XYZ file of C-alpha atoms in Angstrom:
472
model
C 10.642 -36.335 2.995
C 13.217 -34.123 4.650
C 13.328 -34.450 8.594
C 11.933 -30.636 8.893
C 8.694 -32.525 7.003
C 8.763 -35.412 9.474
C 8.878 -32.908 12.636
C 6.162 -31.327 11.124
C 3.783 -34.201 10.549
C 4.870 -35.161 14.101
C 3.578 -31.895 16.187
C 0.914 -31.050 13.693
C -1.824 -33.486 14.483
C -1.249 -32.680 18.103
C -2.681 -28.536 17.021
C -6.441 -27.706 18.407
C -6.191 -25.741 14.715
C -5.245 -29.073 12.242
C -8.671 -30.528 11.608
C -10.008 -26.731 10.447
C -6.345 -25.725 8.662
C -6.236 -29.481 6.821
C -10.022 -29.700 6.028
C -10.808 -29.515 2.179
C -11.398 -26.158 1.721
C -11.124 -23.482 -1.743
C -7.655 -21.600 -1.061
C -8.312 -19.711 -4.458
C -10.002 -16.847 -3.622
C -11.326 -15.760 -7.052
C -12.865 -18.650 -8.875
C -10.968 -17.853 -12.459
C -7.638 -16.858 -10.997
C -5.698 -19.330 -8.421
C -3.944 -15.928 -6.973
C -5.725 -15.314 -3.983
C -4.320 -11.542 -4.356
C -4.931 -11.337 -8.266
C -6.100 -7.623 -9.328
C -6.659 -6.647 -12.977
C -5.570 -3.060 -13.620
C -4.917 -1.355 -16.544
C -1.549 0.514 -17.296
C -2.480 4.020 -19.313
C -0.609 6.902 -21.208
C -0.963 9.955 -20.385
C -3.096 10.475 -23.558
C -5.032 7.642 -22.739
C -5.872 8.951 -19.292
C -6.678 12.278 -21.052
C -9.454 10.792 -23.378
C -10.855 8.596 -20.609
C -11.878 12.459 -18.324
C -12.517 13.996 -21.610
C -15.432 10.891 -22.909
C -16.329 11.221 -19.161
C -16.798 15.039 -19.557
C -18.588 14.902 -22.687
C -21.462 12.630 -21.161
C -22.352 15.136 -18.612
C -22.004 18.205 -20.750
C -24.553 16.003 -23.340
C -27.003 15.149 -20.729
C -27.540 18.019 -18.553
C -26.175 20.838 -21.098
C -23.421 22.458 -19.417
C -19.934 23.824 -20.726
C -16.793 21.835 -20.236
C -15.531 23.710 -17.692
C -18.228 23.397 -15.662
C -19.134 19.444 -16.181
C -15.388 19.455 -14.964
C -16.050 21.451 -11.345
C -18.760 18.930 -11.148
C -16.894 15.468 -11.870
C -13.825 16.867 -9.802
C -16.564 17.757 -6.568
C -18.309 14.579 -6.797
C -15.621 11.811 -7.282
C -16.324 11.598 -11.358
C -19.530 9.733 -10.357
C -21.414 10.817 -13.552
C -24.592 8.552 -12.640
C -24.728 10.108 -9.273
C -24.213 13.976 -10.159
C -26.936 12.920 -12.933
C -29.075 11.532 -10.002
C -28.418 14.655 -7.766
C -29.114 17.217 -10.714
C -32.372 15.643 -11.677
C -33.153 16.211 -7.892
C -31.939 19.418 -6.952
C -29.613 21.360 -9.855
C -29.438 24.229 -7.400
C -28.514 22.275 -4.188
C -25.689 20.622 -6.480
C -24.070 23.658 -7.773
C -23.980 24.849 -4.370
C -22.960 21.736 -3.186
C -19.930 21.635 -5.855
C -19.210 25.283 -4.869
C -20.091 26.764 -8.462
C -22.936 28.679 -7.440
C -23.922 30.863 -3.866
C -27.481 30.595 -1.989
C -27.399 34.523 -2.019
C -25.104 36.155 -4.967
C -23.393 39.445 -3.861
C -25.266 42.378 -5.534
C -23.123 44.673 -7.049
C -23.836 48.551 -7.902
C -21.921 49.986 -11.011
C -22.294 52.778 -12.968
C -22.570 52.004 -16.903
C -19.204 53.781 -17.316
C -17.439 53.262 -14.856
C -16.440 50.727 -12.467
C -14.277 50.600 -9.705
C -12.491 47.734 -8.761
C -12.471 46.507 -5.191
C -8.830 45.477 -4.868
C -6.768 47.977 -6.653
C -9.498 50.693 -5.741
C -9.477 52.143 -9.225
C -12.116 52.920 -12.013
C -12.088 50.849 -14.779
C -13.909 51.420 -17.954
C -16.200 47.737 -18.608
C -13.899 47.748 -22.091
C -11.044 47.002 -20.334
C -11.993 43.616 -18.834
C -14.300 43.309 -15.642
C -15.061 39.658 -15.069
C -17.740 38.547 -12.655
C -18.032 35.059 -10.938
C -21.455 33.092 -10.132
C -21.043 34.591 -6.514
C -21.540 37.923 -7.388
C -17.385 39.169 -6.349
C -16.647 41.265 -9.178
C -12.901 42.762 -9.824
C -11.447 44.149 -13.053
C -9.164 41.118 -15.384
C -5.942 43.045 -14.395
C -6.743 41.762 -10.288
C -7.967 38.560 -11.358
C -5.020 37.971 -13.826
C -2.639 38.702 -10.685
C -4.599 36.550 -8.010
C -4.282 33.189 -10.871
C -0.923 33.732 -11.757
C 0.577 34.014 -7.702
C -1.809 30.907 -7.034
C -0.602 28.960 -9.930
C 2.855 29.688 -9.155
C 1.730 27.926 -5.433
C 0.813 24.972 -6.777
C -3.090 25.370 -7.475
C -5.026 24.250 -9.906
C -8.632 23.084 -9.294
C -8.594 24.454 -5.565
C -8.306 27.742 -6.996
C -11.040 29.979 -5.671
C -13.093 33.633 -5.556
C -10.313 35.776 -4.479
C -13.109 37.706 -1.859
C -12.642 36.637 1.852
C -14.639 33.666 2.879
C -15.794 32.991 -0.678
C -15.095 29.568 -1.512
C -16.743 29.548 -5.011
C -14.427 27.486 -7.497
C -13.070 29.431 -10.586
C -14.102 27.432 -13.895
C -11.228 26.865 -15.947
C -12.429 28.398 -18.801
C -12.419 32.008 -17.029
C -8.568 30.510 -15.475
C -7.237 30.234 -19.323
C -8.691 33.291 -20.734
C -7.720 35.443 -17.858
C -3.804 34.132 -17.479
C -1.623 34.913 -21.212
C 1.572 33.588 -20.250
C 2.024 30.394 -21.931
C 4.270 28.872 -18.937
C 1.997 29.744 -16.389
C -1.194 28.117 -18.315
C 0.926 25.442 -18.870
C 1.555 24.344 -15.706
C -2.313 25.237 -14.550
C -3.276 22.528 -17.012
C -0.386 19.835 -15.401
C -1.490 20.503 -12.092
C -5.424 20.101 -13.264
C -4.875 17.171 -14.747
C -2.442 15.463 -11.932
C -5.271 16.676 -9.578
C -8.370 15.191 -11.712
C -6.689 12.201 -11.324
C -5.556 12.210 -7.638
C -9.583 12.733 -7.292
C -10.747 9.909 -9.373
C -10.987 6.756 -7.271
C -10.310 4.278 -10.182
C -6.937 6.039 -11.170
C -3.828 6.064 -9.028
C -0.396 6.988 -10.655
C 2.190 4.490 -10.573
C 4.838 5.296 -7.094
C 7.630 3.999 -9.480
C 10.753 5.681 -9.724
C 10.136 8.045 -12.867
C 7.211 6.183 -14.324
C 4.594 8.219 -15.974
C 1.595 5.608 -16.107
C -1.333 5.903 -14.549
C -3.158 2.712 -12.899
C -6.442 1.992 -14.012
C -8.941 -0.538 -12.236
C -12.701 -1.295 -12.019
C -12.769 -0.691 -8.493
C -11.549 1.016 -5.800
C -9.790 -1.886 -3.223
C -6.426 -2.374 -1.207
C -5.268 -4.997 -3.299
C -1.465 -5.647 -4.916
C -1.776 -3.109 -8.388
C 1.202 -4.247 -10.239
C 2.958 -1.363 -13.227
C 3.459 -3.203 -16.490
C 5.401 0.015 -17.155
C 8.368 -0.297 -14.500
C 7.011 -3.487 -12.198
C 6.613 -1.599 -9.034
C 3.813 -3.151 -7.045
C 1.695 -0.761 -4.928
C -1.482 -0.763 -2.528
C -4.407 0.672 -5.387
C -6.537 1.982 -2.323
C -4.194 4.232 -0.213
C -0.685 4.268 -3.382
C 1.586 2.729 0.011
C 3.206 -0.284 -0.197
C 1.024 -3.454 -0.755
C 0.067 -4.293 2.807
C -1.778 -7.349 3.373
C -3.268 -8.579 5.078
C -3.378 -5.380 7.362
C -5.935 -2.773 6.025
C -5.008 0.840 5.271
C -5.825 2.619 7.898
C -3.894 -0.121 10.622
C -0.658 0.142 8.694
C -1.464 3.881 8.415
C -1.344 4.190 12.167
C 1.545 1.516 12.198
C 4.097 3.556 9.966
C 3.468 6.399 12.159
C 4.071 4.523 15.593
C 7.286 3.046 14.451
C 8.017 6.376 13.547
C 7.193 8.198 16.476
C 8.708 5.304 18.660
C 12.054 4.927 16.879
C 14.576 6.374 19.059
C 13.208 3.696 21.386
C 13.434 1.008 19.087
C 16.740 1.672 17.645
C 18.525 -0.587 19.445
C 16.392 -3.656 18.151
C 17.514 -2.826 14.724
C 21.165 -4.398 15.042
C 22.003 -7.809 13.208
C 23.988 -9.562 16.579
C 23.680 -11.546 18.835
C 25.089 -14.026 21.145
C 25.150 -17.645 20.867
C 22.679 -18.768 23.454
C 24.832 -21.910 23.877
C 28.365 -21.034 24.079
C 27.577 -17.159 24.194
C 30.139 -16.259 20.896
C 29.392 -13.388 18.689
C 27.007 -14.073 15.909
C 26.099 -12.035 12.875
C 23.177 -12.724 10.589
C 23.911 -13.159 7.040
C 21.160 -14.674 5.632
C 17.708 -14.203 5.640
C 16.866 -17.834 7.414
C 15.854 -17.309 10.925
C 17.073 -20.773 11.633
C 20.750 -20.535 12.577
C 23.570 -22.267 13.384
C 26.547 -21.744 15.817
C 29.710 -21.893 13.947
C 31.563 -22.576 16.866
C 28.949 -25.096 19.195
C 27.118 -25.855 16.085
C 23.978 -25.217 18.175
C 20.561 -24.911 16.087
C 18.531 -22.088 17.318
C 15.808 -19.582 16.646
C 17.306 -16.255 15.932
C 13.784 -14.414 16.901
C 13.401 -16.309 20.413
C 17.181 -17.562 21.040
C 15.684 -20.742 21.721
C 16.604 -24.268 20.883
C 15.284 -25.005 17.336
C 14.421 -28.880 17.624
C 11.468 -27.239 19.995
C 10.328 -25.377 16.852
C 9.758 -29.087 15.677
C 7.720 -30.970 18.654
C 5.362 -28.018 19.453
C 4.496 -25.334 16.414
C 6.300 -22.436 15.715
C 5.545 -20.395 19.025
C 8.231 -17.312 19.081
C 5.843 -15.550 16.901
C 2.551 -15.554 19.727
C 2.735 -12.330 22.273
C 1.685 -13.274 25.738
C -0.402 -10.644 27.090
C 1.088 -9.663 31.176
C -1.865 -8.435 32.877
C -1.199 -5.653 34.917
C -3.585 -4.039 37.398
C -0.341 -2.422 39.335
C 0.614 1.559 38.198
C 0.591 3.513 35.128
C 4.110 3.011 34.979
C 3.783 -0.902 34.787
C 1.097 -0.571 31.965
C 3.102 1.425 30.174
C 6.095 -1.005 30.259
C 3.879 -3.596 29.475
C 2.285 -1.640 26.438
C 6.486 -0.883 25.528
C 7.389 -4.398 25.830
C 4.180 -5.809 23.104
C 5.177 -2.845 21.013
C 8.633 -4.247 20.989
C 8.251 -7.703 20.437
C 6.157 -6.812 17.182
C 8.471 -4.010 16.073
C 11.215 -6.703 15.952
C 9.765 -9.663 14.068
C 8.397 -6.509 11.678
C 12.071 -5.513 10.978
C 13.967 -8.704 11.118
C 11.587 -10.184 8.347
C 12.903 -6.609 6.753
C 15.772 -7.233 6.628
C 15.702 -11.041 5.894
C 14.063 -9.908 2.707
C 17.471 -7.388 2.150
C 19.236 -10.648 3.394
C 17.970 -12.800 0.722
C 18.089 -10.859 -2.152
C 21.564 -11.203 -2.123
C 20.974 -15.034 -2.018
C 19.073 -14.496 -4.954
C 22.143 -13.205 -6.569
C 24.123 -16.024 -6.058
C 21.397 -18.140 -7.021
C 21.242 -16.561 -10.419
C 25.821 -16.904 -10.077
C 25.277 -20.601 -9.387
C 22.771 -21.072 -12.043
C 25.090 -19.256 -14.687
C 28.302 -21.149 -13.444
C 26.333 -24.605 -13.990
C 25.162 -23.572 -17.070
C 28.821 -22.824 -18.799
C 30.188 -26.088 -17.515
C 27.138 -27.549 -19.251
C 25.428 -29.040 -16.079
C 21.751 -28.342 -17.464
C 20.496 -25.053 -19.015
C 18.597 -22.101 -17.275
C 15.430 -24.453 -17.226
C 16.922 -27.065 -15.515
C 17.738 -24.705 -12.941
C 14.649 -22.232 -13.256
C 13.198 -24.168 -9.853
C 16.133 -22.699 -7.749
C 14.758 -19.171 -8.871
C 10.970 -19.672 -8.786
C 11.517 -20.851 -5.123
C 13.524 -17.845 -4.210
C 10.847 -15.621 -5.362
C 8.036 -17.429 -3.475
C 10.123 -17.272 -0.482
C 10.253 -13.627 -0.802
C 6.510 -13.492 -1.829
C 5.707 -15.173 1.305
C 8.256 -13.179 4.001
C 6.432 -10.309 2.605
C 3.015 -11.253 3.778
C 4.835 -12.259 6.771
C 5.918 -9.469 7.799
C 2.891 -7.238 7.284
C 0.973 -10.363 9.723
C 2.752 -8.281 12.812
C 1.160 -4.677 12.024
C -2.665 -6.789 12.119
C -1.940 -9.017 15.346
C -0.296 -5.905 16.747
C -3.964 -4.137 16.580
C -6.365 -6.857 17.618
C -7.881 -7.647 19.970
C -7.866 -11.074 22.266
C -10.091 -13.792 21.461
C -10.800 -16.596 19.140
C -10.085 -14.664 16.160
C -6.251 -13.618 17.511
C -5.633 -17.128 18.703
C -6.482 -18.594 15.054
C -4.497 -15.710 13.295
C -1.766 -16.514 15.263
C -1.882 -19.728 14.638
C -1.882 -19.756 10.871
C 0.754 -16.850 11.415
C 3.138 -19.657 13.273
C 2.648 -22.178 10.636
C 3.412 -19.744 7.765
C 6.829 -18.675 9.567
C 7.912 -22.289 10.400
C 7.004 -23.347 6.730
C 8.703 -19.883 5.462
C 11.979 -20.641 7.778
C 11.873 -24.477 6.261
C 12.015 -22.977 2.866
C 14.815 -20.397 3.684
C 16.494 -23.077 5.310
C 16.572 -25.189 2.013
C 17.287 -22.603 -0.570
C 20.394 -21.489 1.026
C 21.672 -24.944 1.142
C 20.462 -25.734 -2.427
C 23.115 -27.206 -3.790
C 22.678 -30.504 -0.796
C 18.922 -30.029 -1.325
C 16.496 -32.612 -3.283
C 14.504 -31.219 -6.184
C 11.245 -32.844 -5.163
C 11.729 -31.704 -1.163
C 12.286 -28.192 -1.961
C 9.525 -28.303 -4.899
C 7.009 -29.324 -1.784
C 8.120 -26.995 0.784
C 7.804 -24.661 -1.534
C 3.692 -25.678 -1.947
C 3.387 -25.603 1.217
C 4.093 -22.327 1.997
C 2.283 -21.057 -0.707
C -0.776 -22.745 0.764
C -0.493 -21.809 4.483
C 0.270 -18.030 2.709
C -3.061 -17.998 0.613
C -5.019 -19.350 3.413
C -4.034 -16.856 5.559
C -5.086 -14.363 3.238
C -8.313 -15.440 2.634
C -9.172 -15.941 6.268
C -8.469 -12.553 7.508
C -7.535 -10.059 4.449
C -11.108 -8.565 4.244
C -11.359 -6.317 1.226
């Protein structure tokens, strides 16, 4: 047992928390899968996203006998729920074509002559032979104004939005009338790509993949902010909102997070640098690495990079630099407001510095994978001898990751029992995290079997964090 392991065991049973973090309880969230953030998606073609609409299209055109086009308008309106616009049509077929904007409550009445019609935008007759089209609201202009209207909207960019070209009318155009209307083959083209991208922006169990030119389309059973990884090209995204996988902070906290840090980063700026001074003898110090457990090169002083304080106290009490203490302040405005600057700040900085630790130690990672490679032509073991070295570098990053999106939830909540146990589990995860760090970057003087347990432990204090407070 390493002494980081003895310091823990030492302060641990002294925590209010230990009994309820210790007790024998199920860290594996689903029962068949020990990943507490395990997600089955499926990775689809293009093609195979195609067929999927197209069977889903086909049902409702089959059961309520209604063109293509149309069963499309519907699906699109109502979030491809074909049960529900079933459910709806069965009640009310009117109220749901009005509802899905393919039909008005009064159509426009229009008076024509049999021979002769005059068109309301280019104010000119036109013979019916010609091509006068007519929508379900009653707006009716010759092809020659409609062809015009697609073509400029298409060229903008819309697809399924694309509407009655009569002010205020808001009656979809079915696609059908789109592609018999427009006769350039680019411009019907691109009306199809920008259906199709939009069908599936619309369906809630399809997201396409945020991956650097990847063309696959995510497919799950539901609809949750869980980790979707691409079998395609690997990137790993949140399914619900397509941002970065976020937990355990919802979508709509980091939402509001993202846009704080950006709205507050000419005030932040100068937290962003990698120096410091040595809180000993005061020398210049620059962080290399992504362990926040440092060491004076000059004093050889251990300290905490995050709270400049002495890092044996990391050992007898738990890891505490991570808590906020609330400053009440019943004085001015302007004292709030410093006091709302300074929380803002002290989360803002343990959110980037475990941002850049993860930069940091990726390039461990890389001379992890050197050292490995080195070993392995001088014939000290093979690449599974070694494989332990990488397997704890990834969990390390695994774990910094859920680290760092802890600071956007505790940012948000609000004082009580709930906060105090968050943070909490959120200071055991970054001491066992910074133990880990610690270890892998001094791999070559570290024990197998040490690193191999610090390495469950984090895991564990990770997944139990996640199952306590990442509500899906």
């Amino acid at each position: 047992m390493s002494e980081y392991d003895d310091e823990d065991m030492e302060y641990s049973d002294q925590d209010d928390y230990e009994d309820y973090y210790n007790a024998d309880r199920d860290v594996m969230s689903p029962p068949h899968n020990p990943d507490a953030e395990y997600f089955p998606v499926q990775c689809l073609s293009v093609d195979e996203v195609e067929k999927f609409l197209n069977e889903l299209v086909e049902q409702l055109c089959t059961s309520i006998h209604v063109t293509p086009s149309m069963s499309k308008v519907l699906l699109y309106e109502n979030k491809w729920a074909v049960q529900e616009v079933l459910w709806k049509y069965n009640e009310d077929p009117d109220k749901l074509f009005v509802a899905s904007r393919m039909k008005t409550l009064q159509p426009v009445s229009v008076k024509t002559k049999r021979d002769k019609f005059v068109c309301p935008v280019c104010v000119g007759p036109v013979a019916e032979e010609l091509g006068i089209t007519s929508l379900a609201c009653g707006h009716c202009y010759c092809d020659n104004c409609w062809r015009c209207h697609f073509e400029n909207k298409i060229k903008q960019g819309v697809s399924t939005e694309l509407s009655c070209m009569a002010l205020n009318c808001e009656l979809l155009v079915p696609e059908e009338i789109v592609l018999s209307t427009v006769n350039k083959p680019i411009l019907r083209k691109k009306y199809q790509q920008f259906a199709f991208r939009e069908y599936i922006k619309s369906h809630p169990l399809l997201r396409f993949c945020p991956g650097a030119n990847c063309t696959a389309v995510i497919k799950s059973k539901e609809s949750l902010a869980k980790k979707a990884i691409c079998t395609q090209c690997e990137t790993s995204f949140c399914f619900k909102c397509g941002n970065d996988y976020h937990a355990p902070t919802d979508c709509a906290t980091i939402k509001k997070w993202i846009t704080k840090c950006a709205d507050d980063s000419e005030t932040s700026n100068y937290i962003a640098a990698n120096t410091k001074d040595c809180p000993k003898c005061n020398i210049f110090i620059e962080k290399n690495g992504g362990c926040n457990h440092m060491q004076c090169l000059s004093c050889k002083f251990d300290f905490c990079w995050m709270c400049m304080g002495d890092w044996k106290a990391h050992g007898t009490e738990y890891y505490d630099c991570s808590k906020y203490r609330e400053n009440p302040q019943n004085g001015s405005e302007s004292a709030r407001a410093r006091e709302a600057l300074k929380k803002y700040l002290h989360y803002y900085e343990r959110w980037e510095n475990h941002s850049k630790s993860l930069q940091l130690e990726k390039q461990t990672l890389d001379k992890i994978k050197e050292r490995i490679n080195s070993k392995v032509m001088t014939s000290k073991g093979t690449w599974i001898d070694w494989q332990y070295l990488l397997d704890s570098a990834t969990l390390l990053a695994k774990c910094r990751y859920t680290l760092q999106y802890t600071y956007p939830y505790a940012y948000y909540m609000d004082n009580g029992p709930k906060k105090e146990l968050f943070e909490y589990q959120q200071a055991k995860l970054e001491a066992e995290i910074e133990n880990l760090s610690w270890k892998i970057e001094r791999a070559e003087t570290t024990d197998r079997g040490d690193l191999e347990n610090q390495m469950d432990i984090a895991e564990k204090r990770r997944a139990t964090m996640l199952q306590d407070f990442f509500h899906i």
